[in-house]
mmCIF file of C-alpha atoms in Angstrom:
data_model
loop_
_atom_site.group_PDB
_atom_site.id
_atom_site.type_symbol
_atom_site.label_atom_id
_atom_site.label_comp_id
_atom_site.label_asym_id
_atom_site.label_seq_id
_atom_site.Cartn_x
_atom_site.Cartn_y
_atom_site.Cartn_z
ATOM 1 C CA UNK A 1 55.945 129.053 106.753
ATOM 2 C CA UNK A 2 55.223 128.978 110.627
ATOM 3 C CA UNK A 3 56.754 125.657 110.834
ATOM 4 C CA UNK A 4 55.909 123.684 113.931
ATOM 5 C CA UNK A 5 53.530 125.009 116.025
ATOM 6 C CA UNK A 6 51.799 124.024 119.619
ATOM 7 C CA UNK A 7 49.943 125.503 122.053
ATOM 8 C CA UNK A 8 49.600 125.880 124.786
ATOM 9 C CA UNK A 9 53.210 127.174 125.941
ATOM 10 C CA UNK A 10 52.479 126.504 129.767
ATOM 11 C CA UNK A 11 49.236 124.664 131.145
ATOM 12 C CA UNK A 12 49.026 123.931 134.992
ATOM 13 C CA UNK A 13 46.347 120.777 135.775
ATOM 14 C CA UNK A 14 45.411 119.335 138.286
ATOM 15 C CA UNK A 15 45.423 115.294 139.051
ATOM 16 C CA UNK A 16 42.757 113.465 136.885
ATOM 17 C CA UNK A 17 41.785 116.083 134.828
ATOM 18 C CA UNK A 18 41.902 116.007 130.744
ATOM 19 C CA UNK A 19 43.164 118.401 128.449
ATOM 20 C CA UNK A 20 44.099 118.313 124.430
ATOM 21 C CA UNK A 21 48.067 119.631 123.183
ATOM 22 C CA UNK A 22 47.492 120.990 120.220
ATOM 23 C CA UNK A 23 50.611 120.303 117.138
ATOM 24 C CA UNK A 24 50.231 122.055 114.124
ATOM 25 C CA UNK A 25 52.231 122.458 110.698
ATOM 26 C CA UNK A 26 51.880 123.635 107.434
ATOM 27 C CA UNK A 27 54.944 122.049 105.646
ATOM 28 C CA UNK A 28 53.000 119.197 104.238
ATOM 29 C CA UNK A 29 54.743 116.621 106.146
ATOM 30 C CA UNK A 30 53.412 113.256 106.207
ATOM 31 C CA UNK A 31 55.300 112.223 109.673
ATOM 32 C CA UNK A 32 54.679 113.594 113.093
ATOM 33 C CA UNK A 33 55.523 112.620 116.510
ATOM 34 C CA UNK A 34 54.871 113.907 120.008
ATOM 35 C CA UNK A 35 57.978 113.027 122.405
ATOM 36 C CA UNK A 36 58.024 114.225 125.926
ATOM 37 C CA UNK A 37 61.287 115.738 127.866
ATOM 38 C CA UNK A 38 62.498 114.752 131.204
ATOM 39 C CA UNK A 39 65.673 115.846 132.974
ATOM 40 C CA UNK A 40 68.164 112.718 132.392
ATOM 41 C CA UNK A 41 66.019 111.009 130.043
ATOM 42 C CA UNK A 42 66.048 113.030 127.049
ATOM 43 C CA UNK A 43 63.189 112.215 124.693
ATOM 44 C CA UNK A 44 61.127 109.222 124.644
ATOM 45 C CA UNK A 45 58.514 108.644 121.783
ATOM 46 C CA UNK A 46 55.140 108.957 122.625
ATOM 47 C CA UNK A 47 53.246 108.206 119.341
ATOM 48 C CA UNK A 48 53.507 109.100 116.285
ATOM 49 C CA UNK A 49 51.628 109.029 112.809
ATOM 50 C CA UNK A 50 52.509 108.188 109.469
ATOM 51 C CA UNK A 51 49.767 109.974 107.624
ATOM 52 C CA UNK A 52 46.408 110.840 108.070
ATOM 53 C CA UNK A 53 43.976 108.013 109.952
ATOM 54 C CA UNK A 54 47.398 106.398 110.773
ATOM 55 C CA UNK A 55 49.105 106.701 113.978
ATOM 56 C CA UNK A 56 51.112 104.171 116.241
ATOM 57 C CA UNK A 57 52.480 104.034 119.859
ATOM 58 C CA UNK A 58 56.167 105.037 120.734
ATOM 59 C CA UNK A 59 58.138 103.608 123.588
ATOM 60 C CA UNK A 60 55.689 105.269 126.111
ATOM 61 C CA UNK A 61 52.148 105.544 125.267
ATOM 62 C CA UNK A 62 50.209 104.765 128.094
ATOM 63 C CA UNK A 63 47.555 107.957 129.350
ATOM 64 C CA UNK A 64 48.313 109.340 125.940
ATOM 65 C CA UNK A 65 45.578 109.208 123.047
ATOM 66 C CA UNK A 66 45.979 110.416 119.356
ATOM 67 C CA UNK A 67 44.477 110.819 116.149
ATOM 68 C CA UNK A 68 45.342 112.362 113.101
ATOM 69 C CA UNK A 69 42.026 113.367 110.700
ATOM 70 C CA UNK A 70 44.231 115.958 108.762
ATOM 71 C CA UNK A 71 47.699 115.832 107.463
ATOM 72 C CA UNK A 72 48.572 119.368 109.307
ATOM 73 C CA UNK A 73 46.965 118.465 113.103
ATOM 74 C CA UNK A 74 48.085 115.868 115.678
ATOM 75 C CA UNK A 75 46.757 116.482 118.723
ATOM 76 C CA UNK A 76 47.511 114.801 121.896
ATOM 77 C CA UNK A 77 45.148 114.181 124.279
ATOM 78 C CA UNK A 78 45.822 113.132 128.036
ATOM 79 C CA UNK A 79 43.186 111.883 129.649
ATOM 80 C CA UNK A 80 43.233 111.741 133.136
ATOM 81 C CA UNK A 81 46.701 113.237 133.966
ATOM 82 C CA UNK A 82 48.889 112.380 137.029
ATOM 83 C CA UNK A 83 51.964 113.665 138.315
ATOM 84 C CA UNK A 84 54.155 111.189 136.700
ATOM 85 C CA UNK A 85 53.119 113.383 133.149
ATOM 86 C CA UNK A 86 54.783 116.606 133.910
ATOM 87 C CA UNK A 87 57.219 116.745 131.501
ATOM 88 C CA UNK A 88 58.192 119.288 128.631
ATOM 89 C CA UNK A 89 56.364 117.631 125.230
ATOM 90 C CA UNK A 90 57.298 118.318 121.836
ATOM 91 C CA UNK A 91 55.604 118.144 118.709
ATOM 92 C CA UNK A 92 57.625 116.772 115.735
ATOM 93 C CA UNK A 93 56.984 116.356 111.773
ATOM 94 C CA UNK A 94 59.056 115.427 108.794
ATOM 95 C CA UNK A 95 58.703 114.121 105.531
ATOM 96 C CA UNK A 96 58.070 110.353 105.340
ATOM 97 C CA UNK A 97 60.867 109.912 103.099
ATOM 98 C CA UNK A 98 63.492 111.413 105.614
ATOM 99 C CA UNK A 99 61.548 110.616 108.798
ATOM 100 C CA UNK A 100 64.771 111.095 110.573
ATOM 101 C CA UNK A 101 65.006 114.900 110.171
ATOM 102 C CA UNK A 102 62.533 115.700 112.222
ATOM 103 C CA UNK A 103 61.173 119.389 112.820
ATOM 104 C CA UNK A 104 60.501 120.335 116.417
ATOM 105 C CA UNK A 105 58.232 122.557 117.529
ATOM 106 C CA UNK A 106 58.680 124.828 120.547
ATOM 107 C CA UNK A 107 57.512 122.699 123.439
ATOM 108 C CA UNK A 108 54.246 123.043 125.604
ATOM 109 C CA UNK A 109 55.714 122.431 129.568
ATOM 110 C CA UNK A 110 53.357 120.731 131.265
ATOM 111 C CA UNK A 111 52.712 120.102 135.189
ATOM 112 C CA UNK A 112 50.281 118.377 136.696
ATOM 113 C CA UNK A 113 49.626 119.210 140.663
ATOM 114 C CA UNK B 1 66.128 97.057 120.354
ATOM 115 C CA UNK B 2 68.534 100.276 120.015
ATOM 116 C CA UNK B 3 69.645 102.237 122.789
ATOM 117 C CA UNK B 4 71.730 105.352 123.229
ATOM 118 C CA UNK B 5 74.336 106.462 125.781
ATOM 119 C CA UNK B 6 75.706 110.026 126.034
ATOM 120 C CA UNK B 7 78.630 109.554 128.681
ATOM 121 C CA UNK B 8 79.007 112.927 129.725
ATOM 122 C CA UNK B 9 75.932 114.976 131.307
ATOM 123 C CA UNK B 10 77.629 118.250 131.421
ATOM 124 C CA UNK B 11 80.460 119.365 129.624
ATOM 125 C CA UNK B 12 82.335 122.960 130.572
ATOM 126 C CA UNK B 13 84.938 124.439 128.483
ATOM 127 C CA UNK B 14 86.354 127.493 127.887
ATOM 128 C CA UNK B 15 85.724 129.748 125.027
ATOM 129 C CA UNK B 16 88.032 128.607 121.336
ATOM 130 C CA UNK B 17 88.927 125.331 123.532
ATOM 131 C CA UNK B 18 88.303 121.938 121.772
ATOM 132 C CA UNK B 19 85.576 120.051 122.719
ATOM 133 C CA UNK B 20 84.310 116.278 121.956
ATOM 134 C CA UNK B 21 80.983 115.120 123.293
ATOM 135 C CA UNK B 22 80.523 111.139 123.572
ATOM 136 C CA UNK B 23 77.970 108.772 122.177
ATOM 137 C CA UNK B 24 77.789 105.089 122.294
ATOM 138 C CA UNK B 25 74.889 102.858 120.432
ATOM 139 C CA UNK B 26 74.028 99.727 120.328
ATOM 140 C CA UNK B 27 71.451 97.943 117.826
ATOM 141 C CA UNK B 28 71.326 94.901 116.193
ATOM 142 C CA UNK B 29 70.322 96.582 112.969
ATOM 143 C CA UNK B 30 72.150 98.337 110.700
ATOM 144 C CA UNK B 31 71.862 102.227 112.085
ATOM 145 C CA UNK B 32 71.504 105.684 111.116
ATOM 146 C CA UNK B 33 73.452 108.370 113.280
ATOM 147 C CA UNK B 34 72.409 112.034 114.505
ATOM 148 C CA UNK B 35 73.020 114.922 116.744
ATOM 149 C CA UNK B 36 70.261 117.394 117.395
ATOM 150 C CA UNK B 37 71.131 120.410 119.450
ATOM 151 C CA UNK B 38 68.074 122.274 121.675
ATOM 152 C CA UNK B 39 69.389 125.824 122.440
ATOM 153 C CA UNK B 40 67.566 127.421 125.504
ATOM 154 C CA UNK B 41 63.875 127.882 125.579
ATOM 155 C CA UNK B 42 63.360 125.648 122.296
ATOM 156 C CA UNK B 43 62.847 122.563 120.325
ATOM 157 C CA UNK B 44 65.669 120.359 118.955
ATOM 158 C CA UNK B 45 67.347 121.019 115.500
ATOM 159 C CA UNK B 46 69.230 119.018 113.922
ATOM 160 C CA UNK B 47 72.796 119.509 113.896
ATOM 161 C CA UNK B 48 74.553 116.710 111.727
ATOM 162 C CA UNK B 49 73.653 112.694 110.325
ATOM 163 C CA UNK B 50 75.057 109.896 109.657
ATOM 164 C CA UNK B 51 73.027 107.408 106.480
ATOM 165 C CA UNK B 52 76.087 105.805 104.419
ATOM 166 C CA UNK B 53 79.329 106.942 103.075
ATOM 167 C CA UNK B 54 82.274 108.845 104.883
ATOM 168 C CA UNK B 55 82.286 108.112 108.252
ATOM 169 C CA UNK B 56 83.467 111.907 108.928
ATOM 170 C CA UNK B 57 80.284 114.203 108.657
ATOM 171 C CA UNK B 58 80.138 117.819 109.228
ATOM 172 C CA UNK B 59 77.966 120.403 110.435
ATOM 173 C CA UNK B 60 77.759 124.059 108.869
ATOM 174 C CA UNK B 61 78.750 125.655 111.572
ATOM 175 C CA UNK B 62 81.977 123.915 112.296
ATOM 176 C CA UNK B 63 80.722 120.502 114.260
ATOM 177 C CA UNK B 64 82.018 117.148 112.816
ATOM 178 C CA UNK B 65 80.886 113.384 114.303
ATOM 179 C CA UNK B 66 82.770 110.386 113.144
ATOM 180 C CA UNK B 67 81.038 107.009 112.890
ATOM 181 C CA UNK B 68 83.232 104.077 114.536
ATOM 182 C CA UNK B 69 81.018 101.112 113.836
ATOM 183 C CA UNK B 70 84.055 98.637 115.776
ATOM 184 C CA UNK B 71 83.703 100.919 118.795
ATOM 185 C CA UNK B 72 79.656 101.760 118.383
ATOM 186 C CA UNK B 73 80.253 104.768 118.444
ATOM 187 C CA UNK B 74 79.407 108.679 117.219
ATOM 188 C CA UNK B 75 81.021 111.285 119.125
ATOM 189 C CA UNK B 76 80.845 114.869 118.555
ATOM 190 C CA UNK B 77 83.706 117.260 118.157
ATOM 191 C CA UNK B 78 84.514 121.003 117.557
ATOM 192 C CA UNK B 79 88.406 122.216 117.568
ATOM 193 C CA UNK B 80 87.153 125.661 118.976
ATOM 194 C CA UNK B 81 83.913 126.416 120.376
ATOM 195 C CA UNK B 82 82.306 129.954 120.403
ATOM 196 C CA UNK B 83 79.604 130.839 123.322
ATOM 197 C CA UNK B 84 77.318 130.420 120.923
ATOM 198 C CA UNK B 85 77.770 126.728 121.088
ATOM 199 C CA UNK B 86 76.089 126.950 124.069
ATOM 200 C CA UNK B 87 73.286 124.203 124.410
ATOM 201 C CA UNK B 88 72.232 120.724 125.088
ATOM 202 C CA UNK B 89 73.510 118.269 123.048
ATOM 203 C CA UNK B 90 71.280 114.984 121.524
ATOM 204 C CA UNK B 91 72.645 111.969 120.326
ATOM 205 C CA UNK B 92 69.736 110.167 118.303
ATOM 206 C CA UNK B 93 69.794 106.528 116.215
ATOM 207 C CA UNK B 94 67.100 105.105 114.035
ATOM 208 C CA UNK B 95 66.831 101.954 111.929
ATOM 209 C CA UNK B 96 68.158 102.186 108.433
ATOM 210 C CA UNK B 97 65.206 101.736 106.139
ATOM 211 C CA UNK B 98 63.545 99.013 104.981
ATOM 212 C CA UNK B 99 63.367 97.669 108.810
ATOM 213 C CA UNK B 100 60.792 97.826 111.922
ATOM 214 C CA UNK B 101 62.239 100.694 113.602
ATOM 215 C CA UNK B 102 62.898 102.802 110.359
ATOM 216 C CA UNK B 103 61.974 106.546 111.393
ATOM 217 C CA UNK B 104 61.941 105.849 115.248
ATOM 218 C CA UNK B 105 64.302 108.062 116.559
ATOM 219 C CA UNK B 106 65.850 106.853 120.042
ATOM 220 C CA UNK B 107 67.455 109.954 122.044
ATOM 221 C CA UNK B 108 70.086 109.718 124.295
ATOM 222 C CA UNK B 109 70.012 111.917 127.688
ATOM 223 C CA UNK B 110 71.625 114.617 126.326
ATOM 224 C CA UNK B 111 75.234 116.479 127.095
ATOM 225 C CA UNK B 112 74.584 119.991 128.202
ATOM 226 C CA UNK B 113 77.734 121.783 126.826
ATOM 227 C CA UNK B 114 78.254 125.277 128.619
ATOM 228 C CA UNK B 115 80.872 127.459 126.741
ATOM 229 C CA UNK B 116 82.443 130.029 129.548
ATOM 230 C CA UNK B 117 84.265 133.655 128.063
#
C-alpha cells in the first residue's frame, strides 16, 4: 500500500492565481480531510469528506473548494490564492468508523508570492 | 466548541532524562484524547488515544498520557527519552460519537521536544 499520497511536494504561486493539491489513497478509507500547518497554530481543518459526493467545511474553509467523485481522490482546489494561504497542507484519511486515527500524508508546502 | 492548549512550545532535555509534555482541553462534550507526533520532513502519526477505560494509556514505544477529566487534562510523559524522540508533539480532541463534532479532530499548537546527547 502507498498509503497517503499528495503532490505536489513544493509549488511556488503567485497572488490570484489557481492551482489543484492533489490527495490520494488506496486504503479504502471512507474519511479524508485536508488540514493546513502554520507555525503556532498547529492544524486547523479545512474540509473534509465523509464519502464519496459528501464533503463539509472545517474550521477554515474560506478560498478552499472540494469535491470528492471517488472514494480514493480529494482534491483541493484554491482558487485565487493570497499570501495569507502559505502554509504546509496535509492530506488525511481514515476509516469512518475510527475517524479519529487519521493517516497523514506527507505534506505539499505551499507559498504564495 | 472544544479547544486545545499545549503549554509548552519547546521542550529541551537531555538524553534518558524524563520528560512530560502538557495538554489542557476544554469541551462541553464528552471527549476523546490523542497525541500525534510529526517527525521532521513528514505528516503526523499517531502516537497514543484516549476513548473509555483506564485513564493511563500507553504508546509502543514507551510514551504514556493520563486522562485527568477534574483537571481537563492529557499530558504526555516518558521516564527516559532516546534522541529518537525527537519531534513535534500534537495534542488532538474530538467529540465522542454519536455527537456533532464526532471525527473533527481539534489540534493543539504543538510542543516541539528536542532530545540533546
Amino acid at each position: 500500500n502507498a498509503g497517503v499520497t499528495q503532490t505536489p511536494k513544493f509549488q511556488v504561486l503567485k497572488t490570484g492565481q489557481s492551482m489543484t493539491l492533489q490527495c490520494a489513497q488506496d486504503m479504502n478509507h471512507e474519511y479524508m480531510s485536508w488540514y493546513r500547518q502554520d507555525p503556532g497554530m498547529g492544524l486547523r481543518l479545512i474540509h473534509y469528506s465523509v464519502g464519496a459526493g459528501i464533503t463539509d467545511q472545517g474550521e477554515v474553509p474560506n478560498g478552499y473548494n472540494v469535491s470528492r467523485s471517488t472514494t480514493e481522490d480529494f482534491p483541493l482546489r484554491l482558487l485565487s490564492a493570497a499570501p495569507s494561504q502559505t502554509s504546509v497542507y496535509f492530506c488525511a484519511s481514515s476509516y469512518y468508523r475510527s475517524p479519529y486515527e487519521q493517516y497523514f500524508g506527507p505534506g505539499t508546502r505551499l507559498t504564495v508570492t | 466548541a472544544q479547544s486545545v492548549t499545549q503549554l509548552d512550545s519547546q521542550v529541551p532535555v537531555f538524553e534518558e532524562a524524563p520528560v512530560e509534555l502538557r495538554c489542557n482541553y476544554s469541551s462541553s462534550v464528552s471527549v476523546y484524547l490523542f497525541w500525534y507526533v510529526q517527525y521532521p520532513n513528514q505528516g503526523l502519526q499517531l502516537l497514543l488515544k484516549y476513548l473509555s477505560g483506564s485513564t493511563l494509556v500507553e504508546s509502543i514505544n514507551g510514551f504514556e498520557a493520563e486522562f485527568n477529566k477534574s483537571q481537563t487534562s492529557f499530558h504526555l510523559r516518558k521516564p527516559s527519552v532516546h534522541i529518537s524522540d525527537t519531534a513535534e508533539y500534537f495534542c488532538a480532541v474530538s467529540g465522542s460519537a454519536g455527537g456533532t463534532s464526532y471525527g473533527k479532530l481539534t489540534f493543539g499548537q504543538g510542543t516541539i521536544l528536542t532530545v540533546h546527547p
